[in-house]
Coordinates of C-alpha atoms in Angstrom, one line a residue:
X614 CA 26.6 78.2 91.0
X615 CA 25.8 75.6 93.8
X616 CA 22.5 73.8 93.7
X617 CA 21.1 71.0 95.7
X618 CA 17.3 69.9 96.8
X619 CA 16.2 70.8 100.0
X620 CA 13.4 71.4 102.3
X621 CA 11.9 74.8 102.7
X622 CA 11.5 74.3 106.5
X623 CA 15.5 73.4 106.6
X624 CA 16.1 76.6 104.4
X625 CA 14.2 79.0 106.6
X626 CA 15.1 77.7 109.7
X627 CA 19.0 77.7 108.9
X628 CA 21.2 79.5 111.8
X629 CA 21.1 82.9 112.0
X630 CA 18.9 82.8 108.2
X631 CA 17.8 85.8 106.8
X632 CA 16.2 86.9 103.7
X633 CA 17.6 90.2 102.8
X634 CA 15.5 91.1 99.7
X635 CA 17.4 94.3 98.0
X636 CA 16.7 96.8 97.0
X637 CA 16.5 96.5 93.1
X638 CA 14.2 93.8 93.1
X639 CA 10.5 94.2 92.5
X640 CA 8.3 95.1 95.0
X641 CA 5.9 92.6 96.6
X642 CA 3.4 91.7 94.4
X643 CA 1.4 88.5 94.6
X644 CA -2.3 88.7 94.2
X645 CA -5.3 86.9 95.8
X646 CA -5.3 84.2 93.0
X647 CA -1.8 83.4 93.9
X648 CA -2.1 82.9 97.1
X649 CA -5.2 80.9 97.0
X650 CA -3.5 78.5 94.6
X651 CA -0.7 78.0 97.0
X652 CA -3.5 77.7 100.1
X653 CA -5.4 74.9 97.8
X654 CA -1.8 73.1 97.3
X655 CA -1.5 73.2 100.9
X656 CA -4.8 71.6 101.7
X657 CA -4.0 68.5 98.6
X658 CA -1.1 67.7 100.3
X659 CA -3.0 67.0 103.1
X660 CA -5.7 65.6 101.7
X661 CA -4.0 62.8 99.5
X662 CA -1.4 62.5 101.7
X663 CA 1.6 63.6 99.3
X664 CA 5.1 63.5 101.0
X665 CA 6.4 66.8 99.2
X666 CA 5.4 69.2 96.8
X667 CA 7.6 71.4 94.6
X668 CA 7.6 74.8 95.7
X669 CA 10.1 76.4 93.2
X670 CA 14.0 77.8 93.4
X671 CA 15.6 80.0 95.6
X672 CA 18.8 82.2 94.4
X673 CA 20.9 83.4 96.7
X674 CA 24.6 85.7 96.5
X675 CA 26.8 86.3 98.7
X676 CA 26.5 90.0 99.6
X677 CA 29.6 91.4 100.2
X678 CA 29.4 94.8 101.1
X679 CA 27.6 94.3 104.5
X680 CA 29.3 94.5 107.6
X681 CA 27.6 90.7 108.2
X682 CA 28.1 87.8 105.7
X683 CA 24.8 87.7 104.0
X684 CA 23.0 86.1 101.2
X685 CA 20.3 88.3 99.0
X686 CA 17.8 87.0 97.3
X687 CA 17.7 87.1 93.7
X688 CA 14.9 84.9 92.9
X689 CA 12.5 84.0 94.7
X690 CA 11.9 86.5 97.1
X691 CA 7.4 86.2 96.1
X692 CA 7.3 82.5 97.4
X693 CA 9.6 83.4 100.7
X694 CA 7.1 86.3 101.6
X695 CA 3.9 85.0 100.7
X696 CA 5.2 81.8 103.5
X697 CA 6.5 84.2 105.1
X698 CA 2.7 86.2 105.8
X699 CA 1.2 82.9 105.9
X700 CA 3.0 81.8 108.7
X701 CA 2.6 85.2 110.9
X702 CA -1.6 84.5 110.0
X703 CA -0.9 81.1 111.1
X704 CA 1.1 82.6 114.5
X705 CA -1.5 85.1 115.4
X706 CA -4.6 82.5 114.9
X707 CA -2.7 80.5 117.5
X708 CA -1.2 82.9 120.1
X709 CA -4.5 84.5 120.5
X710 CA -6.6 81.2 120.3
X711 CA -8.7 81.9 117.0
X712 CA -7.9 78.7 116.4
X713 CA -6.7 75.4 117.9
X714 CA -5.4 72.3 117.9
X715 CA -3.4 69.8 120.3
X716 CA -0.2 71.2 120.4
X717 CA -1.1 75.2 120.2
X718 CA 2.1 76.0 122.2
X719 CA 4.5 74.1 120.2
X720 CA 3.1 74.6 116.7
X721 CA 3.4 78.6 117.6
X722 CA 7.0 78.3 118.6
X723 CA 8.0 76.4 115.6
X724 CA 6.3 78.9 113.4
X725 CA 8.1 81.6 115.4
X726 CA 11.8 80.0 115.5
X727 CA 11.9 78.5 111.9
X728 CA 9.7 80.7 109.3
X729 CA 9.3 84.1 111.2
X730 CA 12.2 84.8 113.9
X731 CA 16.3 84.6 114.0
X732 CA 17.0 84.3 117.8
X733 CA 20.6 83.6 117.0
X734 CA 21.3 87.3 116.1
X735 CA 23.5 89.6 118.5
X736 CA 21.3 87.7 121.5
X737 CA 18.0 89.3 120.5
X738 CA 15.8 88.3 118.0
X739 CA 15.4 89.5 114.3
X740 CA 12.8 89.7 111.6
X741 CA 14.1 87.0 109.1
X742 CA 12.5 88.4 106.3
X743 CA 14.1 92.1 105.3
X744 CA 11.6 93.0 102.3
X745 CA 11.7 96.1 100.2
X746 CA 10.9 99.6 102.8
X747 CA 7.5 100.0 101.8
X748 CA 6.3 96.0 101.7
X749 CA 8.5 95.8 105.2
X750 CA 6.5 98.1 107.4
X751 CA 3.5 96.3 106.0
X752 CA 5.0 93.0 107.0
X753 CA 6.2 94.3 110.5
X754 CA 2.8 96.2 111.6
X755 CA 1.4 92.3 110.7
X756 CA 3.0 91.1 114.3
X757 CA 0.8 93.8 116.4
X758 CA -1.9 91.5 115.3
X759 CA -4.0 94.7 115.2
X760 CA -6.1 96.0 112.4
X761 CA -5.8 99.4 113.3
X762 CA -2.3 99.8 112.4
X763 CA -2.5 97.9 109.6
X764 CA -1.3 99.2 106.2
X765 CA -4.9 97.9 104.3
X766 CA -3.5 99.3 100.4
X767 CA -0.3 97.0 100.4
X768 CA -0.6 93.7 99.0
X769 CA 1.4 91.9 101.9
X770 CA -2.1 93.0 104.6
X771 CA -4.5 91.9 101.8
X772 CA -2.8 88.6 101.2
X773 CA -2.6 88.2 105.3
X774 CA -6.0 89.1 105.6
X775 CA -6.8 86.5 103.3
X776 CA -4.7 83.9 104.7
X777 CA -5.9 84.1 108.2
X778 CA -9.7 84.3 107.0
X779 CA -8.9 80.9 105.0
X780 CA -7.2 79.3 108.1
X781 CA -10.3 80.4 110.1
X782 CA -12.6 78.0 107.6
X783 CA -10.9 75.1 108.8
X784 CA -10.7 73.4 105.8
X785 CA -7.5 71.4 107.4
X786 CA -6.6 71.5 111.1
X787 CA -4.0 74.9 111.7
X788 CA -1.7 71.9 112.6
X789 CA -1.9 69.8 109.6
X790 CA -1.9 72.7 107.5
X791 CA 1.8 73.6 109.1
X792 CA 3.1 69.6 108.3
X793 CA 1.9 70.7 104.7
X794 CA 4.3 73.6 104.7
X795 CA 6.9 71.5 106.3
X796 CA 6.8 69.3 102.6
X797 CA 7.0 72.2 100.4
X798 CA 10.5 71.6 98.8
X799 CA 12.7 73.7 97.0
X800 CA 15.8 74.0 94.6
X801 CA 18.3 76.1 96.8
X802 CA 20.8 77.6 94.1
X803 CA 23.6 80.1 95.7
X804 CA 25.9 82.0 93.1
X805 CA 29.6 81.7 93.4
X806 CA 31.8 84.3 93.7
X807 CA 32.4 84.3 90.2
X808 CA 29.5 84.3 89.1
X809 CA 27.4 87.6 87.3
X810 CA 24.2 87.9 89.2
X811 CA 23.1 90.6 86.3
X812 CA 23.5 87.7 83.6
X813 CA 21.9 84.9 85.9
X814 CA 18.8 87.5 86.3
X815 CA 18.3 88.1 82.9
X816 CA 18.7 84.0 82.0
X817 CA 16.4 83.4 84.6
X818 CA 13.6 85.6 83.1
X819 CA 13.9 85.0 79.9
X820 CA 11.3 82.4 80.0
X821 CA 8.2 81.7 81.8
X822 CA 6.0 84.7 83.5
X823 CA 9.0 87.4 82.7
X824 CA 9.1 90.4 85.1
X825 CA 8.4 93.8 83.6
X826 CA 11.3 96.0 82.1
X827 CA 10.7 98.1 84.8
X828 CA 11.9 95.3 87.0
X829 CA 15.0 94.5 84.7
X830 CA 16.1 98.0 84.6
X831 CA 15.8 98.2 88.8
X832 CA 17.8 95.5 89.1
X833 CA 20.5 96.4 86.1
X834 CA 20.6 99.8 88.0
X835 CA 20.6 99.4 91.6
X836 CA 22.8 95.6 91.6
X837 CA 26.6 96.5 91.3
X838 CA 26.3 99.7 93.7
X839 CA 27.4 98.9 97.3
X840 CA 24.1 98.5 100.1
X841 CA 24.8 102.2 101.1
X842 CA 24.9 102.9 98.0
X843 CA 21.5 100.9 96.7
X844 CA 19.4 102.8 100.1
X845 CA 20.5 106.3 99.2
X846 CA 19.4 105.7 95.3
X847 CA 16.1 103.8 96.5
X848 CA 15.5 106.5 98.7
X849 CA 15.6 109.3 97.2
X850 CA 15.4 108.5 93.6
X851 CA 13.8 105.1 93.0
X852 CA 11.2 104.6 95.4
X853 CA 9.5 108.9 94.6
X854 CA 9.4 108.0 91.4
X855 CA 7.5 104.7 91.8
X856 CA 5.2 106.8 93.6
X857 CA 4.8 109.6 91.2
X858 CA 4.2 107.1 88.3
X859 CA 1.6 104.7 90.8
X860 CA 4.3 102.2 90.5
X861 CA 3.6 102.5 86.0
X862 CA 7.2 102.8 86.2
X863 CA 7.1 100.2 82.8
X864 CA 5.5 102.9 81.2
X865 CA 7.4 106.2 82.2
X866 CA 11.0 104.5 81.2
X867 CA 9.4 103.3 77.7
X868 CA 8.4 106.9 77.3
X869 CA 11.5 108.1 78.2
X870 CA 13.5 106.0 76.2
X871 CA 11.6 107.3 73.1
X872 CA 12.1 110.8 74.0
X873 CA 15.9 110.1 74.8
X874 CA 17.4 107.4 73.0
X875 CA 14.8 106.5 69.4
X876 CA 11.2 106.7 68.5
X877 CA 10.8 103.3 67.1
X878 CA 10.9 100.9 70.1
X879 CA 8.5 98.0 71.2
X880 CA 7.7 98.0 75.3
X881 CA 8.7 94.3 75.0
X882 CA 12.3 95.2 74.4
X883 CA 12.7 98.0 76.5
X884 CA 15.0 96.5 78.7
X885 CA 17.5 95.9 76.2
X886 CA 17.2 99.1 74.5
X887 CA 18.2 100.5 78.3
X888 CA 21.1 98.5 78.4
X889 CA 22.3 99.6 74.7
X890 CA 21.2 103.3 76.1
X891 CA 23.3 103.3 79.1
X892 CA 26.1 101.7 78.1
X893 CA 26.4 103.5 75.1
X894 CA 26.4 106.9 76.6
X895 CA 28.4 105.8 79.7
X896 CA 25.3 107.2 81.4
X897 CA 26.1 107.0 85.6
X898 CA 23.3 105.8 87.8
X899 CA 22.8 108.8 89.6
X900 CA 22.3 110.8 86.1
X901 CA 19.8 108.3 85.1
X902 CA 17.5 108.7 88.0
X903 CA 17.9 112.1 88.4
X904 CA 16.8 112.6 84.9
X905 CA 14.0 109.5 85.0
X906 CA 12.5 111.5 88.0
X907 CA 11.8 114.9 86.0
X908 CA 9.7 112.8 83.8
X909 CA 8.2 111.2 86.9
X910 CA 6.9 113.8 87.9
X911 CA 5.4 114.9 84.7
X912 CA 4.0 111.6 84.1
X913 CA 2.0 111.9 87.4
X914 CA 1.1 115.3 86.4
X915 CA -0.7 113.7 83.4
X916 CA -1.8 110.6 85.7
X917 CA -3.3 112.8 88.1
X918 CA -4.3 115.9 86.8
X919 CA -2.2 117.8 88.9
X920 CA -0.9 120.8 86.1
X921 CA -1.5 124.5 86.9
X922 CA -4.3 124.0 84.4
X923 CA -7.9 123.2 85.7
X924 CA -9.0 122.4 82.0
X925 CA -5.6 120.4 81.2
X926 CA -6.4 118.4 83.9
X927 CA -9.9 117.7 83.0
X928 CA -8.9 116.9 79.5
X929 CA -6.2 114.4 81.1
X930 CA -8.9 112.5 83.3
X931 CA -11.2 112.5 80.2
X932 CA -8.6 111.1 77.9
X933 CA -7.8 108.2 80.3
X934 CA -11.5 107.3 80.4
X935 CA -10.7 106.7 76.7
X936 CA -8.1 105.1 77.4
X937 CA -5.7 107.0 75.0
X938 CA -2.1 105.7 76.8
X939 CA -0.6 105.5 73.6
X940 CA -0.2 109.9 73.5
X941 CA 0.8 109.7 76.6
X942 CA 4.5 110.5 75.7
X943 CA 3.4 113.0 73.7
X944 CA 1.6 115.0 76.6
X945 CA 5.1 114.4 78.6
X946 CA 7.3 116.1 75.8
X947 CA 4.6 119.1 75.7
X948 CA 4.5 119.2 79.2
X949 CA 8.8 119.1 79.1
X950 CA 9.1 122.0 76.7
X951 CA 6.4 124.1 79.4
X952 CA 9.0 123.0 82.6
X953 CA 11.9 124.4 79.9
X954 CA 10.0 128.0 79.2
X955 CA 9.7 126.8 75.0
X956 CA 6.3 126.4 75.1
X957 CA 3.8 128.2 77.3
X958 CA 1.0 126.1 79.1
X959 CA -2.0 128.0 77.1
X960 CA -0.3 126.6 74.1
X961 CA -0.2 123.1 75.4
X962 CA -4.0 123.3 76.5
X963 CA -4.9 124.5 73.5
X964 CA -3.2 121.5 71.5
X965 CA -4.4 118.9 74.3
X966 CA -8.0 120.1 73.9
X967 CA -8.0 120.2 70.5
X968 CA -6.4 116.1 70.5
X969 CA -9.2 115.4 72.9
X970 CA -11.9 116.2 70.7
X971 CA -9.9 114.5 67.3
X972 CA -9.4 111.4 69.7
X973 CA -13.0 111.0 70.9
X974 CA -14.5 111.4 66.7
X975 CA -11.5 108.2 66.6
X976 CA -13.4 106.7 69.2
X977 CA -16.4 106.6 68.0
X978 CA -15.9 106.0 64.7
X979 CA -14.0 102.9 65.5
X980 CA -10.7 104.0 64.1
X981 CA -8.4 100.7 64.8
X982 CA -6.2 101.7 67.6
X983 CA -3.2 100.5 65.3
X984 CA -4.1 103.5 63.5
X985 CA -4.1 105.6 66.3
X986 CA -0.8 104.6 67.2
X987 CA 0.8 105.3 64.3
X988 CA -0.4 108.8 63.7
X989 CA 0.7 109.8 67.7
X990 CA 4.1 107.5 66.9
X991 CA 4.2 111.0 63.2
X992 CA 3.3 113.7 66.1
X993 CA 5.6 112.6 68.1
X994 CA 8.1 112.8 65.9
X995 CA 7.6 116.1 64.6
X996 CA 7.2 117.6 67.9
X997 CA 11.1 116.2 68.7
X998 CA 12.7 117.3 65.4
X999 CA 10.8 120.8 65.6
X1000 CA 13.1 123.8 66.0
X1001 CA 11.0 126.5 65.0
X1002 CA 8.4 129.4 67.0
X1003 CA 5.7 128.1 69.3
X1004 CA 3.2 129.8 67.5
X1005 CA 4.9 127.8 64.1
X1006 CA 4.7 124.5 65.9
X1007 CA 0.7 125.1 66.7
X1008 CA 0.2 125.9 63.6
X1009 CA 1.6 122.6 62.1
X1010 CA -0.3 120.7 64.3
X1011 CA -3.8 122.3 63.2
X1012 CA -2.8 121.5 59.6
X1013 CA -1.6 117.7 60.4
X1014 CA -4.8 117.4 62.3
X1015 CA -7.0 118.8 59.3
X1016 CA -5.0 116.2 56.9
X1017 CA -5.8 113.6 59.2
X1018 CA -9.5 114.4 59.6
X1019 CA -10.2 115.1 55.9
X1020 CA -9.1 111.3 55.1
X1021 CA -11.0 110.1 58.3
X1022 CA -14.0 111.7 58.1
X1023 CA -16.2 112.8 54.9
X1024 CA -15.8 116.4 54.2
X1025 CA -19.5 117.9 55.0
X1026 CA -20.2 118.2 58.4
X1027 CA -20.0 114.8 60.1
X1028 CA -23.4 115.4 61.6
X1029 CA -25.1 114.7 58.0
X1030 CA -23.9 111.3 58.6
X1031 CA -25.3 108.5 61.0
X1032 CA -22.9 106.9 63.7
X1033 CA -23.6 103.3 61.8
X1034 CA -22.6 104.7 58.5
X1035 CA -18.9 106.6 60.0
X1036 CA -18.2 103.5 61.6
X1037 CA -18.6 101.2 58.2
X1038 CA -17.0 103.8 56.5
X1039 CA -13.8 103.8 58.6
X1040 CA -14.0 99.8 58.9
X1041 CA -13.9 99.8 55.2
X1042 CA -10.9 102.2 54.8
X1043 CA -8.8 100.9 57.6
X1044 CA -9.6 97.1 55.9
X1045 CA -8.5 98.1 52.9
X1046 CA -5.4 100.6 54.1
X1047 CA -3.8 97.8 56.7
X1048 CA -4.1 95.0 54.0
X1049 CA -1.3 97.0 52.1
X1050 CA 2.2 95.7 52.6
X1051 CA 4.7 98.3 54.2
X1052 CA 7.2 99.4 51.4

């Protein structure tokens, strides 16, 4: 690996630079905090007159496969956009006189030629920044400088929109606030043919603010296929099942790796237990996402009430009011074994009803969710070990549901007894039952 200190004005406005971000890395997703931090650090340059500031490390490899010599970013790719949509906020402000300053023209064109534009490319200009599908036709309907084509529910228009309403307050000329961006520095890094990309990812967020599994396992999936290769799997795998899930991707893989690989995992170490998974089983990429996107699909059944059932779904939209995420995987095996033909989907609405109700008396009764936890961790289990009738399997769920209950609750009717007095019951019992060591 090669490293040196550089400026990110020299970095961006390299010949023929661009930022190809591919497609196994995150999607776009700085929020309005972020971006205001980095619009403050602009403005205290200025202001105290500081000759650089430390903008962070770009990683860079050497793609190979493209018909070009390329470099893809690796890390990174958050700080290069967010510039990247500050400087088209910056370009439009200007171009269309919003705001001003001395030299309009010239400040324009360097925005245009160094952070925004490769001219040098087969005599025509090209978009330097090449973001992930979605977050790039959000990026490119930003140029039009018109609202009405906007894309207003990605994160790239509502960090421009903020960008160019900050600009308009003038806290800093529009030209002062460009010779801040021209001191942002940064640790250029660019991996050697020998080295692993997979291992420098993984090294790289081991510490610090560490991306989700789901972001791991994109990138161990998608970063040792060819580009063809990475579109096609995006496309039609990838990108539909970030969509079914509403991009909870973290939580549909942790679900499916209990349901496929063991019961007892923390969503902390999912990523690993991937790895072991797949390269256990010798498990192909294509296999994996074909697989991962039936339980997309499922999990988005679940997410948005979209079953054949009109009281399933009801009971699903009721359940995340409660907030109950942690039988989620549970509802996405039931919902499996309907798909299959095992179970049939009266059956399943009769045991999802019949959790919803056991759930809410939880719920009120402030049961610790540890507790809840653990006794969806049992059904779980029993559900995936079960080899018997459907009518057997319902029946064993009753009677696990009256055991629970009858240790929960007191045995007459729980209407004899005042909310205050379940609730000190249950904070009692649960005091006493989680101050005994596991054997």
């Amino acid at each position: 690996m090669q490293g040196e200190s550089t400026k990110l004005e020299w970095f961006m406005s390299g010949a023929s630079s661009r930022f190809d971000i591919p497609v196994y890395q995150r999607n776009y997703n700085w929020r309005e905090a972020n971006c205001k931090q980095l619009f403050d650090d602009l403005v205290k340059i200025i202001k105290h007159n500081r000759k650089t500031h430390f903008f962070g490390s770009i990683i860079s490899v050497l793609d190979h496969y493209g018909p070009e010599v390329e470099f893809l970013v690796i890390d990174g790719q958050q700080r290069l956009t967010t510039i990247s949509i500050l400087c088209v906020a910056m370009y439009n402000l200007l171009t269309h006189y919003k705001v001003f300053c001395e030299e309009q023209e010239y400040i324009a064109k360097q925005l245009w030629v160094k952070f925004l534009m490769d001219e040098e490319v087969h005599h025509r200009p090209e978009i330097k920044m090449r973001n992930i599908k979605d977050d790039q036709e959000a990026y490119l309907k930003l140029f039009t400088n018109d609202p009405q084509q906007f894309i207003m529910e990605s994160r790239i228009t509502k960090n421009y929109l903020y960008f160019y309403n900050r600009i308009l307050e003038m806290e800093i000329p529009v030209d002062k606030l460009y010779e801040a961006i021209t001191r942002l520095e940064i640790i250029k890094l660019t991996l050697d043919v020998d080295d692993d990309p997979q291992l420098v990812f993984e090294s790289l967020n081991s510490t610090g603010l560490a991306l989700e599994d789901a972001d791991k396992i994109r990138n161990y999936v998608f970063m040792g296929l060819t580009r063809a290769e990475q579109e096609y799997f995006f496309t039609n795998y990838w990108n539909p099942i970030q969509k079914a899930t509403n991009y909870e991707v973290n939580h549909l893989i942790f679900s499916y790796l209990k349901l496929h690989y063991k019961l007892d995992l923390e969503l902390g170490n999912a990523y690993f237990d991937f790895k072991d998974y797949m390269e256990g089983r010798g498990i192909t990429t294509e296999a994996f996402l074909k697989s991962v996107s039936v339980y997309a699909q499922l999990y988005g059944n679940i997410l948005y009430g979209t079953t054949a059932s009109e009281a399933l779904n009801a009971s699903f939209a009721r359940l995340e009011k409660l907030e109950a995420w942690g039988v989620r995987t549970y509802f996405i095996k039931l919902l499996k074994l309907v798909k299959d033909g095992t179970f049939s989907l009266e059956t399943v609405e009769q045991i999802v009803l019949t959790l919803e109700h056991h759930i809410l008396k939880r719920t009120l009764c402030d049961i610790p969710p540890t507790a809840m936890e653990k006794s969806f961790r049992i059904m779980l289990k029993e559900l995936q070990g079960f080899q018997g009738s459907e009518e057997a399997y319902l029946k064993l769920f009753m009677d696990g549901l009256d055991k629970a209950d009858a240790m929960l609750f007191p045995q007459e009717n729980v209407m004899h007894h005042t909310l205050e007095e379940l609730k000190l019951r249950n904070a009692i019992l649960f005091e006493e039952v989680l101050a005994v060591p596991a054997n």
